[in-house]
Amino acid sequence: MSKLIYLDNAATTKVADSVVDAMLPYFKEYYGNASSIYQLGAKSKEALDESREYIAGTLGAKANEIYFTAGGSESDNWAIKATADAYAQKGKHIITSAIEHHAVLHTCEYLEKHGYEVTYVGVDENGVIKLDELKAAIRPDTILISVMFANNEIGTIQPIKEIGEIAKEHDILFHTDAVQAYAQVPINVDEMHIDMLSASGHKLNGPKGIGFLYIRKGIKIRSFVHGGQQERGRRAGTENIPGIVGLAAAAKRSFSMLEEKMQKEIELRDYLISRIEAEIPYCRLNGDRKKRLPNNVNFSFQFIEGESMLILLDNKGIAASSGSACTSGSLDPSHVLLAIGLPHEIAHGSLRLTLSEENTKEEMDYVVEQLVAIMERLRSMSPLYEDFMKKQK
């Protein structure tokens, strides 16, 4: 295959043509500032309001509960830091999970240096949060529970509704990082008792640099960026109208084909998993087999080093990753794989393949064929594999 097979959609996605078309007029034709009173600005304000209204509807939320941000990391930072600030009188204890994205973990570490206590709840071998441990961690001074909707590395979907019920029962705010889940699986903030939710445009064939934070009405979260009165006084800065229009267009595109897209990705995902398990020995599927994102495949392969595998796949026109794009520069094994109990040497040989509705069964066949050859090549050079095979004999 001469064309690129792109299997890193959890890192970022290609902006869809319909999204680009929706954005273009707001760069050159309707470029007015949404805060101005003349007609050109009014056109931008109209696009802003319509986008907010549509996105709110996808979550069962109200338009005045959606705040546009620069992306998932900002939304996570805002939800956690602003809650800590606003509710410090009630308490300084936060609960999160051991497998969160670094946008949550590093924000919690920052707060720990500023007098807050954070409990990192463990997960089982499939990456599902331990609800008993979560309940046991709750204290009178707990002000926030922040647990991701679905894991960005291993794809496991958390029992969000149950976590929301626990939080509500104890009068604790509940935030979820839904960057990987929004527009990939159905979400209703009321049914799931979610108080705050983070999402990002570039994970759903929208542009980079745009996201939103849902904040339930009545929650006293303070401003994160100070300046003008944009976003109802809670986030200053001239609104990124082309980005916001692009985010709404990407959401419309995704939700218009959600069931069909999920079905196609699940079929391809399960086909790819079954072939890898059947044809490559000494591999382990990471993440829950059923409760996982429709497009996520994550394996650990023994006796190989992940980076070499990625380079060899790239040479064959396959774009993949070993985990989160935000940590790909790190030599440490994934904190997610360590949290589910993998030893360092196996965690180092991990591969994440994240599909889109554009991928085909033929591409999956090609990927498996290349993986089989790559595994044989890398293992033939591994002294550990050689020793292991001698012992087997």
mmCIF file of C-alpha atoms in Angstrom:
data_model
loop_
_atom_site.group_PDB
_atom_site.id
_atom_site.type_symbol
_atom_site.label_atom_id
_atom_site.label_comp_id
_atom_site.label_asym_id
_atom_site.label_seq_id
_atom_site.Cartn_x
_atom_site.Cartn_y
_atom_site.Cartn_z
ATOM 1 C CA MET A 1 0.000 0.000 0.000
ATOM 2 C CA SER A 2 1.496 3.304 -1.050
ATOM 3 C CA LYS A 3 -0.983 5.592 0.725
ATOM 4 C CA LEU A 4 -0.711 6.572 4.378
ATOM 5 C CA ILE A 5 -2.781 4.450 6.763
ATOM 6 C CA TYR A 6 -3.557 6.859 9.579
ATOM 7 C CA LEU A 7 -4.269 5.047 12.858
ATOM 8 C CA ASP A 8 -3.575 7.770 15.412
ATOM 9 C CA ASN A 9 -6.978 9.439 15.627
ATOM 10 C CA ALA A 10 -6.771 9.648 19.429
ATOM 11 C CA ALA A 11 -3.818 12.028 18.986
ATOM 12 C CA THR A 12 -5.535 14.218 16.401
ATOM 13 C CA THR A 13 -7.831 13.900 13.408
ATOM 14 C CA LYS A 14 -7.962 15.241 9.873
ATOM 15 C CA VAL A 15 -10.217 18.300 9.587
ATOM 16 C CA ALA A 16 -13.249 17.256 7.534
ATOM 17 C CA ASP A 17 -13.962 19.083 4.241
ATOM 18 C CA SER A 18 -17.415 20.161 5.460
ATOM 19 C CA VAL A 19 -15.783 21.673 8.560
ATOM 20 C CA VAL A 20 -13.263 23.672 6.487
ATOM 21 C CA ASP A 21 -16.124 24.888 4.262
ATOM 22 C CA ALA A 22 -18.106 26.039 7.306
ATOM 23 C CA MET A 23 -15.103 27.911 8.738
ATOM 24 C CA LEU A 24 -13.812 29.711 5.617
ATOM 25 C CA PRO A 25 -16.371 32.575 5.482
ATOM 26 C CA TYR A 26 -15.463 33.572 9.069
ATOM 27 C CA PHE A 27 -11.835 34.202 8.124
ATOM 28 C CA LYS A 28 -12.448 36.602 5.238
ATOM 29 C CA GLU A 29 -16.105 37.513 4.797
ATOM 30 C CA TYR A 30 -17.612 37.641 8.308
ATOM 31 C CA TYR A 31 -14.468 38.593 10.204
ATOM 32 C CA GLY A 32 -16.068 41.084 12.607
ATOM 33 C CA ASN A 33 -15.514 40.978 16.375
ATOM 34 C CA ALA A 34 -18.551 39.335 18.016
ATOM 35 C CA SER A 35 -18.489 41.988 20.773
ATOM 36 C CA SER A 36 -19.014 44.920 18.373
ATOM 37 C CA ILE A 37 -22.429 46.437 17.638
ATOM 38 C CA TYR A 38 -22.261 46.910 13.850
ATOM 39 C CA GLN A 39 -23.655 44.407 11.344
ATOM 40 C CA LEU A 40 -20.353 42.652 10.550
ATOM 41 C CA GLY A 41 -19.847 41.883 14.243
ATOM 42 C CA ALA A 42 -23.497 40.820 14.598
ATOM 43 C CA LYS A 43 -22.893 38.103 11.971
ATOM 44 C CA SER A 44 -20.055 36.681 14.115
ATOM 45 C CA LYS A 45 -22.228 36.913 17.251
ATOM 46 C CA GLU A 46 -24.998 35.011 15.461
ATOM 47 C CA ALA A 47 -22.569 32.208 14.489
ATOM 48 C CA LEU A 48 -21.264 32.117 18.077
ATOM 49 C CA ASP A 49 -24.780 31.790 19.538
ATOM 50 C CA GLU A 50 -25.858 29.125 17.041
ATOM 51 C CA SER A 51 -22.719 27.054 17.672
ATOM 52 C CA ARG A 52 -23.186 27.261 21.440
ATOM 53 C CA GLU A 53 -26.847 26.271 21.145
ATOM 54 C CA TYR A 54 -26.064 23.243 18.973
ATOM 55 C CA ILE A 55 -23.228 21.952 21.171
ATOM 56 C CA ALA A 56 -25.346 22.327 24.318
ATOM 57 C CA GLY A 57 -28.070 20.234 22.666
ATOM 58 C CA THR A 58 -25.668 17.363 21.983
ATOM 59 C CA LEU A 59 -25.135 16.971 25.744
ATOM 60 C CA GLY A 60 -28.670 17.687 26.944
ATOM 61 C CA ALA A 61 -27.322 20.961 28.382
ATOM 62 C CA LYS A 62 -28.399 24.614 28.109
ATOM 63 C CA ALA A 63 -26.605 27.077 25.834
ATOM 64 C CA ASN A 64 -25.538 29.281 28.762
ATOM 65 C CA GLU A 65 -23.679 26.294 30.270
ATOM 66 C CA ILE A 66 -21.192 26.016 27.364
ATOM 67 C CA TYR A 67 -17.967 28.054 27.522
ATOM 68 C CA PHE A 68 -15.551 28.005 24.584
ATOM 69 C CA THR A 69 -11.848 27.470 25.385
ATOM 70 C CA ALA A 70 -8.603 26.813 23.508
ATOM 71 C CA GLY A 71 -8.989 23.035 23.921
ATOM 72 C CA GLY A 72 -9.139 20.110 26.322
ATOM 73 C CA SER A 73 -6.101 21.006 28.426
ATOM 74 C CA GLU A 74 -7.405 24.503 29.155
ATOM 75 C CA SER A 75 -10.870 23.128 29.963
ATOM 76 C CA ASP A 76 -9.382 20.603 32.417
ATOM 77 C CA ASN A 77 -7.215 23.262 34.049
ATOM 78 C CA TRP A 78 -10.145 25.649 34.369
ATOM 79 C CA ALA A 79 -12.519 23.070 35.862
ATOM 80 C CA ILE A 80 -10.039 21.858 38.484
ATOM 81 C CA LYS A 81 -8.192 25.061 39.461
ATOM 82 C CA ALA A 82 -11.312 27.230 39.518
ATOM 83 C CA THR A 83 -13.212 24.667 41.628
ATOM 84 C CA ALA A 84 -10.288 24.507 44.055
ATOM 85 C CA ASP A 85 -10.274 28.295 44.286
ATOM 86 C CA ALA A 86 -14.036 28.772 44.599
ATOM 87 C CA TYR A 87 -14.680 25.962 47.103
ATOM 88 C CA ALA A 88 -11.535 26.275 49.262
ATOM 89 C CA GLN A 89 -13.675 27.338 52.240
ATOM 90 C CA LYS A 90 -15.567 24.020 52.084
ATOM 91 C CA GLY A 91 -12.409 21.912 51.768
ATOM 92 C CA LYS A 92 -9.149 21.251 50.001
ATOM 93 C CA HIS A 93 -9.486 17.600 49.018
ATOM 94 C CA ILE A 94 -9.824 16.381 45.407
ATOM 95 C CA ILE A 95 -10.294 12.835 44.085
ATOM 96 C CA THR A 96 -9.139 11.717 40.651
ATOM 97 C CA SER A 97 -7.977 8.465 39.030
ATOM 98 C CA ALA A 98 -4.465 7.134 38.503
ATOM 99 C CA ILE A 99 -4.963 6.959 34.708
ATOM 100 C CA GLU A 100 -6.057 10.523 33.902
ATOM 101 C CA HIS A 101 -4.592 12.563 31.068
ATOM 102 C CA HIS A 102 -1.645 14.727 32.155
ATOM 103 C CA ALA A 103 -3.827 17.827 31.757
ATOM 104 C CA VAL A 104 -5.633 16.576 34.888
ATOM 105 C CA LEU A 105 -2.725 14.891 36.694
ATOM 106 C CA HIS A 106 -0.326 17.830 36.338
ATOM 107 C CA THR A 107 -3.052 20.272 37.385
ATOM 108 C CA CYS A 108 -3.655 18.171 40.516
ATOM 109 C CA GLU A 109 0.098 18.074 41.210
ATOM 110 C CA TYR A 110 0.164 21.878 40.913
ATOM 111 C CA LEU A 111 -2.640 22.143 43.492
ATOM 112 C CA GLU A 112 -0.818 19.742 45.827
ATOM 113 C CA LYS A 113 2.017 22.288 45.939
ATOM 114 C CA HIS A 114 -0.526 24.914 46.961
ATOM 115 C CA GLY A 115 -2.002 23.234 50.008
ATOM 116 C CA TYR A 116 -4.550 20.863 48.451
ATOM 117 C CA GLU A 117 -4.706 17.111 49.007
ATOM 118 C CA VAL A 118 -5.363 14.773 46.085
ATOM 119 C CA THR A 119 -6.347 11.100 46.247
ATOM 120 C CA TYR A 120 -5.489 9.081 43.124
ATOM 121 C CA VAL A 121 -7.933 6.164 42.971
ATOM 122 C CA GLY A 122 -6.665 2.940 41.400
ATOM 123 C CA VAL A 123 -8.105 0.961 38.503
ATOM 124 C CA ASP A 124 -8.480 -2.769 37.797
ATOM 125 C CA GLU A 125 -6.464 -4.674 35.186
ATOM 126 C CA ASN A 126 -8.836 -3.421 32.457
ATOM 127 C CA GLY A 127 -8.467 0.207 33.493
ATOM 128 C CA VAL A 128 -11.892 0.533 35.133
ATOM 129 C CA ILE A 129 -11.885 2.744 38.233
ATOM 130 C CA LYS A 130 -12.439 0.918 41.529
ATOM 131 C CA LEU A 131 -15.740 2.348 42.757
ATOM 132 C CA ASP A 132 -15.287 0.969 46.291
ATOM 133 C CA GLU A 133 -11.933 2.743 46.516
ATOM 134 C CA LEU A 134 -13.541 5.921 45.184
ATOM 135 C CA LYS A 135 -16.310 5.796 47.832
ATOM 136 C CA ALA A 136 -13.760 5.082 50.584
ATOM 137 C CA ALA A 137 -11.700 8.122 49.517
ATOM 138 C CA ILE A 138 -14.564 10.578 50.097
ATOM 139 C CA ARG A 139 -14.103 12.869 53.110
ATOM 140 C CA PRO A 140 -16.095 15.777 54.576
ATOM 141 C CA ASP A 141 -13.623 18.197 52.926
ATOM 142 C CA THR A 142 -13.811 16.607 49.426
ATOM 143 C CA ILE A 143 -14.859 19.290 46.927
ATOM 144 C CA LEU A 144 -14.302 17.648 43.548
ATOM 145 C CA ILE A 145 -14.193 14.258 41.818
ATOM 146 C CA SER A 146 -12.523 14.390 38.369
ATOM 147 C CA VAL A 147 -12.588 11.132 36.365
ATOM 148 C CA MET A 148 -12.131 10.884 32.604
ATOM 149 C CA PHE A 149 -15.027 9.563 30.520
ATOM 150 C CA ALA A 150 -12.811 7.273 28.438
ATOM 151 C CA ASN A 151 -9.076 6.680 28.587
ATOM 152 C CA ASN A 152 -6.996 8.175 25.787
ATOM 153 C CA GLU A 153 -4.506 5.283 25.723
ATOM 154 C CA ILE A 154 -6.368 2.048 26.393
ATOM 155 C CA GLY A 155 -9.879 3.217 25.450
ATOM 156 C CA THR A 156 -11.653 1.991 28.596
ATOM 157 C CA ILE A 157 -14.971 3.769 29.206
ATOM 158 C CA GLN A 158 -15.577 4.536 32.883
ATOM 159 C CA PRO A 159 -18.865 3.960 34.783
ATOM 160 C CA ILE A 160 -19.593 7.696 34.564
ATOM 161 C CA LYS A 161 -23.252 7.550 35.618
ATOM 162 C CA GLU A 162 -22.359 5.621 38.791
ATOM 163 C CA ILE A 163 -19.551 8.068 39.614
ATOM 164 C CA GLY A 164 -21.959 10.966 39.044
ATOM 165 C CA GLU A 165 -24.483 9.395 41.412
ATOM 166 C CA ILE A 166 -21.823 8.920 44.107
ATOM 167 C CA ALA A 167 -20.713 12.553 43.749
ATOM 168 C CA LYS A 168 -24.295 13.857 43.860
ATOM 169 C CA GLU A 169 -25.145 11.756 46.908
ATOM 170 C CA HIS A 170 -22.212 13.328 48.806
ATOM 171 C CA ASP A 171 -22.792 16.862 47.450
ATOM 172 C CA ILE A 172 -19.421 16.859 45.633
ATOM 173 C CA LEU A 173 -18.848 18.422 42.206
ATOM 174 C CA PHE A 174 -18.114 15.961 39.407
ATOM 175 C CA HIS A 175 -15.915 16.860 36.413
ATOM 176 C CA THR A 176 -15.178 14.529 33.516
ATOM 177 C CA ASP A 177 -12.519 14.912 30.836
ATOM 178 C CA ALA A 178 -14.528 13.758 27.811
ATOM 179 C CA VAL A 179 -11.937 14.761 25.209
ATOM 180 C CA GLN A 180 -11.801 11.204 23.787
ATOM 181 C CA ALA A 181 -15.496 10.464 24.266
ATOM 182 C CA TYR A 182 -17.389 13.558 23.090
ATOM 183 C CA ALA A 183 -19.035 12.890 19.703
ATOM 184 C CA GLN A 184 -17.669 9.305 19.808
ATOM 185 C CA VAL A 185 -20.289 7.898 22.225
ATOM 186 C CA PRO A 186 -23.621 9.335 23.507
ATOM 187 C CA ILE A 187 -23.364 11.595 26.592
ATOM 188 C CA ASN A 188 -26.156 13.230 28.600
ATOM 189 C CA VAL A 189 -24.959 15.487 31.417
ATOM 190 C CA ASP A 190 -28.212 15.336 33.408
ATOM 191 C CA GLU A 191 -28.668 11.560 33.230
ATOM 192 C CA MET A 192 -25.020 11.074 34.225
ATOM 193 C CA HIS A 193 -24.989 13.790 36.937
ATOM 194 C CA ILE A 194 -22.011 15.545 35.328
ATOM 195 C CA ASP A 195 -21.333 19.057 36.668
ATOM 196 C CA MET A 196 -18.435 19.951 34.344
ATOM 197 C CA LEU A 197 -17.221 18.372 31.109
ATOM 198 C CA SER A 198 -14.174 19.085 28.907
ATOM 199 C CA ALA A 199 -14.030 18.533 25.137
ATOM 200 C CA SER A 200 -11.731 19.394 22.239
ATOM 201 C CA GLY A 201 -12.399 20.049 18.538
ATOM 202 C CA HIS A 202 -9.416 18.328 16.985
ATOM 203 C CA LYS A 203 -10.433 14.880 18.247
ATOM 204 C CA LEU A 204 -13.606 14.895 16.116
ATOM 205 C CA ASN A 205 -12.380 16.107 12.713
ATOM 206 C CA GLY A 206 -12.551 19.728 13.842
ATOM 207 C CA PRO A 207 -9.786 22.336 14.068
ATOM 208 C CA LYS A 208 -7.041 22.477 16.685
ATOM 209 C CA GLY A 209 -6.988 25.249 19.287
ATOM 210 C CA ILE A 210 -10.687 25.116 20.144
ATOM 211 C CA GLY A 211 -12.657 23.243 22.803
ATOM 212 C CA PHE A 212 -15.288 23.872 25.427
ATOM 213 C CA LEU A 213 -16.045 23.442 29.088
ATOM 214 C CA TYR A 214 -19.601 22.617 30.149
ATOM 215 C CA ILE A 215 -20.325 24.140 33.566
ATOM 216 C CA ARG A 216 -23.684 23.301 35.138
ATOM 217 C CA LYS A 217 -25.724 26.429 35.948
ATOM 218 C CA GLY A 218 -25.402 27.444 39.591
ATOM 219 C CA ILE A 219 -21.833 26.226 40.081
ATOM 220 C CA LYS A 220 -19.733 29.132 41.292
ATOM 221 C CA ILE A 221 -16.706 28.593 39.078
ATOM 222 C CA ARG A 222 -14.687 31.780 38.670
ATOM 223 C CA SER A 223 -13.035 33.305 35.609
ATOM 224 C CA PHE A 224 -9.933 31.553 34.336
ATOM 225 C CA VAL A 225 -8.722 34.198 31.866
ATOM 226 C CA HIS A 226 -9.236 37.775 33.050
ATOM 227 C CA GLY A 227 -9.823 40.745 30.754
ATOM 228 C CA GLY A 228 -12.979 41.528 28.798
ATOM 229 C CA GLN A 229 -16.537 40.320 29.245
ATOM 230 C CA GLN A 230 -16.473 37.509 26.666
ATOM 231 C CA GLU A 231 -18.072 34.139 27.541
ATOM 232 C CA ARG A 232 -20.413 35.850 30.005
ATOM 233 C CA GLY A 233 -17.472 37.351 31.881
ATOM 234 C CA ARG A 234 -15.882 33.969 32.628
ATOM 235 C CA ARG A 235 -13.233 33.723 29.908
ATOM 236 C CA ALA A 236 -11.778 36.895 28.454
ATOM 237 C CA GLY A 237 -10.370 37.191 24.940
ATOM 238 C CA THR A 238 -11.840 37.822 21.503
ATOM 239 C CA GLU A 239 -13.760 34.706 20.531
ATOM 240 C CA ASN A 240 -12.208 32.396 17.947
ATOM 241 C CA ILE A 241 -15.259 32.445 15.658
ATOM 242 C CA PRO A 242 -13.804 30.308 12.813
ATOM 243 C CA GLY A 243 -12.694 27.734 15.411
ATOM 244 C CA ILE A 244 -16.051 27.763 17.214
ATOM 245 C CA VAL A 245 -17.951 27.408 13.930
ATOM 246 C CA GLY A 246 -15.572 24.562 12.987
ATOM 247 C CA LEU A 247 -16.114 22.802 16.318
ATOM 248 C CA ALA A 248 -19.912 22.976 15.917
ATOM 249 C CA ALA A 249 -19.686 21.802 12.287
ATOM 250 C CA ALA A 250 -17.478 18.859 13.331
ATOM 251 C CA ALA A 251 -19.941 17.961 16.114
ATOM 252 C CA LYS A 252 -22.878 18.130 13.649
ATOM 253 C CA ARG A 253 -21.019 15.864 11.246
ATOM 254 C CA SER A 254 -20.177 13.334 13.995
ATOM 255 C CA PHE A 255 -23.619 13.264 15.601
ATOM 256 C CA SER A 256 -25.370 12.929 12.225
ATOM 257 C CA MET A 257 -23.693 9.536 11.736
ATOM 258 C CA LEU A 258 -22.906 8.525 15.321
ATOM 259 C CA GLU A 259 -24.594 5.091 15.388
ATOM 260 C CA GLU A 260 -23.341 4.131 11.941
ATOM 261 C CA LYS A 261 -19.807 5.381 12.715
ATOM 262 C CA MET A 262 -19.692 3.516 16.046
ATOM 263 C CA GLN A 263 -20.898 0.298 14.414
ATOM 264 C CA LYS A 264 -18.326 0.464 11.619
ATOM 265 C CA GLU A 265 -15.448 1.262 13.994
ATOM 266 C CA ILE A 266 -16.435 -1.495 16.453
ATOM 267 C CA GLU A 267 -16.482 -4.070 13.633
ATOM 268 C CA LEU A 268 -13.052 -2.967 12.356
ATOM 269 C CA ARG A 269 -11.671 -2.727 15.903
ATOM 270 C CA ASP A 270 -12.791 -6.239 16.841
ATOM 271 C CA TYR A 271 -11.555 -7.666 13.532
ATOM 272 C CA LEU A 272 -8.120 -6.097 14.088
ATOM 273 C CA ILE A 273 -7.977 -7.335 17.703
ATOM 274 C CA SER A 274 -8.934 -10.904 16.751
ATOM 275 C CA ARG A 275 -6.326 -11.088 13.962
ATOM 276 C CA ILE A 276 -3.518 -9.704 16.138
ATOM 277 C CA GLU A 277 -4.371 -12.141 18.949
ATOM 278 C CA ALA A 278 -4.522 -15.068 16.528
ATOM 279 C CA GLU A 279 -1.329 -14.274 14.607
ATOM 280 C CA ILE A 280 1.104 -12.652 17.026
ATOM 281 C CA PRO A 281 2.159 -14.664 20.097
ATOM 282 C CA TYR A 282 3.022 -13.097 23.480
ATOM 283 C CA CYS A 283 0.718 -10.110 23.144
ATOM 284 C CA ARG A 284 -1.822 -8.632 25.540
ATOM 285 C CA LEU A 285 -4.878 -6.503 24.770
ATOM 286 C CA ASN A 286 -4.914 -3.486 27.108
ATOM 287 C CA GLY A 287 -8.218 -2.022 28.239
ATOM 288 C CA ASP A 288 -11.669 -3.496 28.689
ATOM 289 C CA ARG A 289 -12.760 -5.757 25.833
ATOM 290 C CA LYS A 290 -16.345 -4.457 25.708
ATOM 291 C CA LYS A 291 -16.440 -1.183 27.670
ATOM 292 C CA ARG A 292 -14.026 0.584 25.343
ATOM 293 C CA LEU A 293 -14.105 3.348 22.754
ATOM 294 C CA PRO A 294 -15.331 2.069 19.370
ATOM 295 C CA ASN A 295 -12.076 3.022 17.626
ATOM 296 C CA ASN A 296 -9.427 2.029 20.185
ATOM 297 C CA VAL A 297 -7.001 -0.917 19.916
ATOM 298 C CA ASN A 298 -4.101 -1.082 22.394
ATOM 299 C CA PHE A 299 -1.674 -4.003 22.671
ATOM 300 C CA SER A 300 1.503 -4.731 24.565
ATOM 301 C CA PHE A 301 3.979 -7.063 22.868
ATOM 302 C CA GLN A 302 6.617 -8.893 24.865
ATOM 303 C CA PHE A 303 10.328 -8.813 23.964
ATOM 304 C CA ILE A 304 10.161 -5.702 21.799
ATOM 305 C CA GLU A 305 10.682 -1.982 22.259
ATOM 306 C CA GLY A 306 7.782 0.268 21.245
ATOM 307 C CA GLU A 307 9.738 3.025 19.540
ATOM 308 C CA SER A 308 11.440 0.636 17.088
ATOM 309 C CA MET A 309 8.031 -0.828 16.225
ATOM 310 C CA LEU A 310 6.590 2.660 15.513
ATOM 311 C CA ILE A 311 9.524 3.581 13.256
ATOM 312 C CA LEU A 312 9.188 0.341 11.284
ATOM 313 C CA LEU A 313 5.415 0.829 10.952
ATOM 314 C CA ASP A 314 6.022 4.384 9.736
ATOM 315 C CA ASN A 315 8.428 3.016 7.100
ATOM 316 C CA LYS A 316 5.512 0.932 5.846
ATOM 317 C CA GLY A 317 3.157 3.928 5.699
ATOM 318 C CA ILE A 318 1.319 3.251 8.972
ATOM 319 C CA ALA A 319 0.947 6.106 11.480
ATOM 320 C CA ALA A 320 0.437 4.789 15.023
ATOM 321 C CA SER A 321 1.531 5.634 18.559
ATOM 322 C CA SER A 322 2.554 4.001 21.787
ATOM 323 C CA GLY A 323 0.233 6.092 23.952
ATOM 324 C CA SER A 324 -0.707 9.697 24.570
ATOM 325 C CA ALA A 325 0.562 12.220 22.004
ATOM 326 C CA CYS A 326 1.320 14.576 24.891
ATOM 327 C CA THR A 327 3.928 12.200 26.330
ATOM 328 C CA SER A 328 5.413 10.702 23.174
ATOM 329 C CA GLY A 329 8.649 12.587 23.856
ATOM 330 C CA SER A 330 9.054 10.742 27.155
ATOM 331 C CA LEU A 331 11.142 7.589 27.544
ATOM 332 C CA ASP A 332 9.184 6.447 30.608
ATOM 333 C CA PRO A 333 6.564 3.732 30.119
ATOM 334 C CA SER A 334 2.953 4.905 30.147
ATOM 335 C CA HIS A 335 1.536 5.677 33.619
ATOM 336 C CA VAL A 336 -1.728 4.146 32.386
ATOM 337 C CA LEU A 337 -0.126 0.778 31.557
ATOM 338 C CA LEU A 338 1.738 0.735 34.874
ATOM 339 C CA ALA A 339 -1.542 1.532 36.692
ATOM 340 C CA ILE A 340 -3.259 -1.519 35.149
ATOM 341 C CA GLY A 341 -0.421 -3.674 36.483
ATOM 342 C CA LEU A 342 1.917 -4.145 33.527
ATOM 343 C CA PRO A 343 5.616 -4.523 34.376
ATOM 344 C CA HIS A 344 7.951 -1.899 32.856
ATOM 345 C CA GLU A 345 9.439 -4.196 30.225
ATOM 346 C CA ILE A 346 6.016 -5.149 28.809
ATOM 347 C CA ALA A 347 4.623 -1.600 29.065
ATOM 348 C CA HIS A 348 7.545 -0.440 26.904
ATOM 349 C CA GLY A 349 6.327 -2.620 24.022
ATOM 350 C CA SER A 350 2.907 -1.004 23.663
ATOM 351 C CA LEU A 351 1.069 0.026 20.520
ATOM 352 C CA ARG A 352 -2.055 2.180 20.228
ATOM 353 C CA LEU A 353 -4.049 2.047 16.985
ATOM 354 C CA THR A 354 -7.024 4.428 16.863
ATOM 355 C CA LEU A 355 -9.303 4.139 13.842
ATOM 356 C CA SER A 356 -11.693 6.417 11.985
ATOM 357 C CA GLU A 357 -14.766 5.697 9.878
ATOM 358 C CA GLU A 358 -12.538 6.121 6.797
ATOM 359 C CA ASN A 359 -10.385 3.077 7.579
ATOM 360 C CA THR A 360 -11.091 -0.193 5.747
ATOM 361 C CA LYS A 361 -10.821 -3.930 6.359
ATOM 362 C CA GLU A 362 -8.133 -4.120 3.648
ATOM 363 C CA GLU A 363 -6.063 -1.611 5.600
ATOM 364 C CA MET A 364 -6.451 -3.712 8.760
ATOM 365 C CA ASP A 365 -5.214 -6.773 6.847
ATOM 366 C CA TYR A 366 -2.180 -4.822 5.640
ATOM 367 C CA VAL A 367 -1.463 -3.573 9.187
ATOM 368 C CA VAL A 368 -1.549 -7.105 10.634
ATOM 369 C CA GLU A 369 0.659 -8.414 7.828
ATOM 370 C CA GLN A 370 3.245 -5.697 8.549
ATOM 371 C CA LEU A 371 2.995 -6.167 12.318
ATOM 372 C CA VAL A 372 3.658 -9.902 12.030
ATOM 373 C CA ALA A 373 6.820 -9.239 9.970
ATOM 374 C CA ILE A 374 7.958 -6.424 12.324
ATOM 375 C CA MET A 375 7.498 -8.620 15.412
ATOM 376 C CA GLU A 376 9.525 -11.426 13.852
ATOM 377 C CA ARG A 377 12.291 -9.000 12.918
ATOM 378 C CA LEU A 378 12.494 -7.254 16.301
ATOM 379 C CA ARG A 379 12.240 -10.455 18.308
ATOM 380 C CA SER A 380 14.969 -12.099 16.206
ATOM 381 C CA MET A 381 17.290 -9.345 17.494
ATOM 382 C CA SER A 382 16.165 -9.625 21.138
ATOM 383 C CA PRO A 383 18.450 -11.542 23.567
ATOM 384 C CA LEU A 384 15.485 -11.710 25.995
ATOM 385 C CA TYR A 385 13.350 -13.440 23.390
ATOM 386 C CA GLU A 386 16.174 -15.841 22.543
ATOM 387 C CA ASP A 387 16.606 -16.790 26.224
ATOM 388 C CA PHE A 388 12.841 -17.171 26.624
ATOM 389 C CA MET A 389 12.581 -19.512 23.601
ATOM 390 C CA LYS A 390 15.479 -21.646 24.835
ATOM 391 C CA LYS A 391 13.696 -22.092 28.174
ATOM 392 C CA GLN A 392 10.442 -22.977 26.393
ATOM 393 C CA LYS A 393 12.241 -25.767 24.531
#
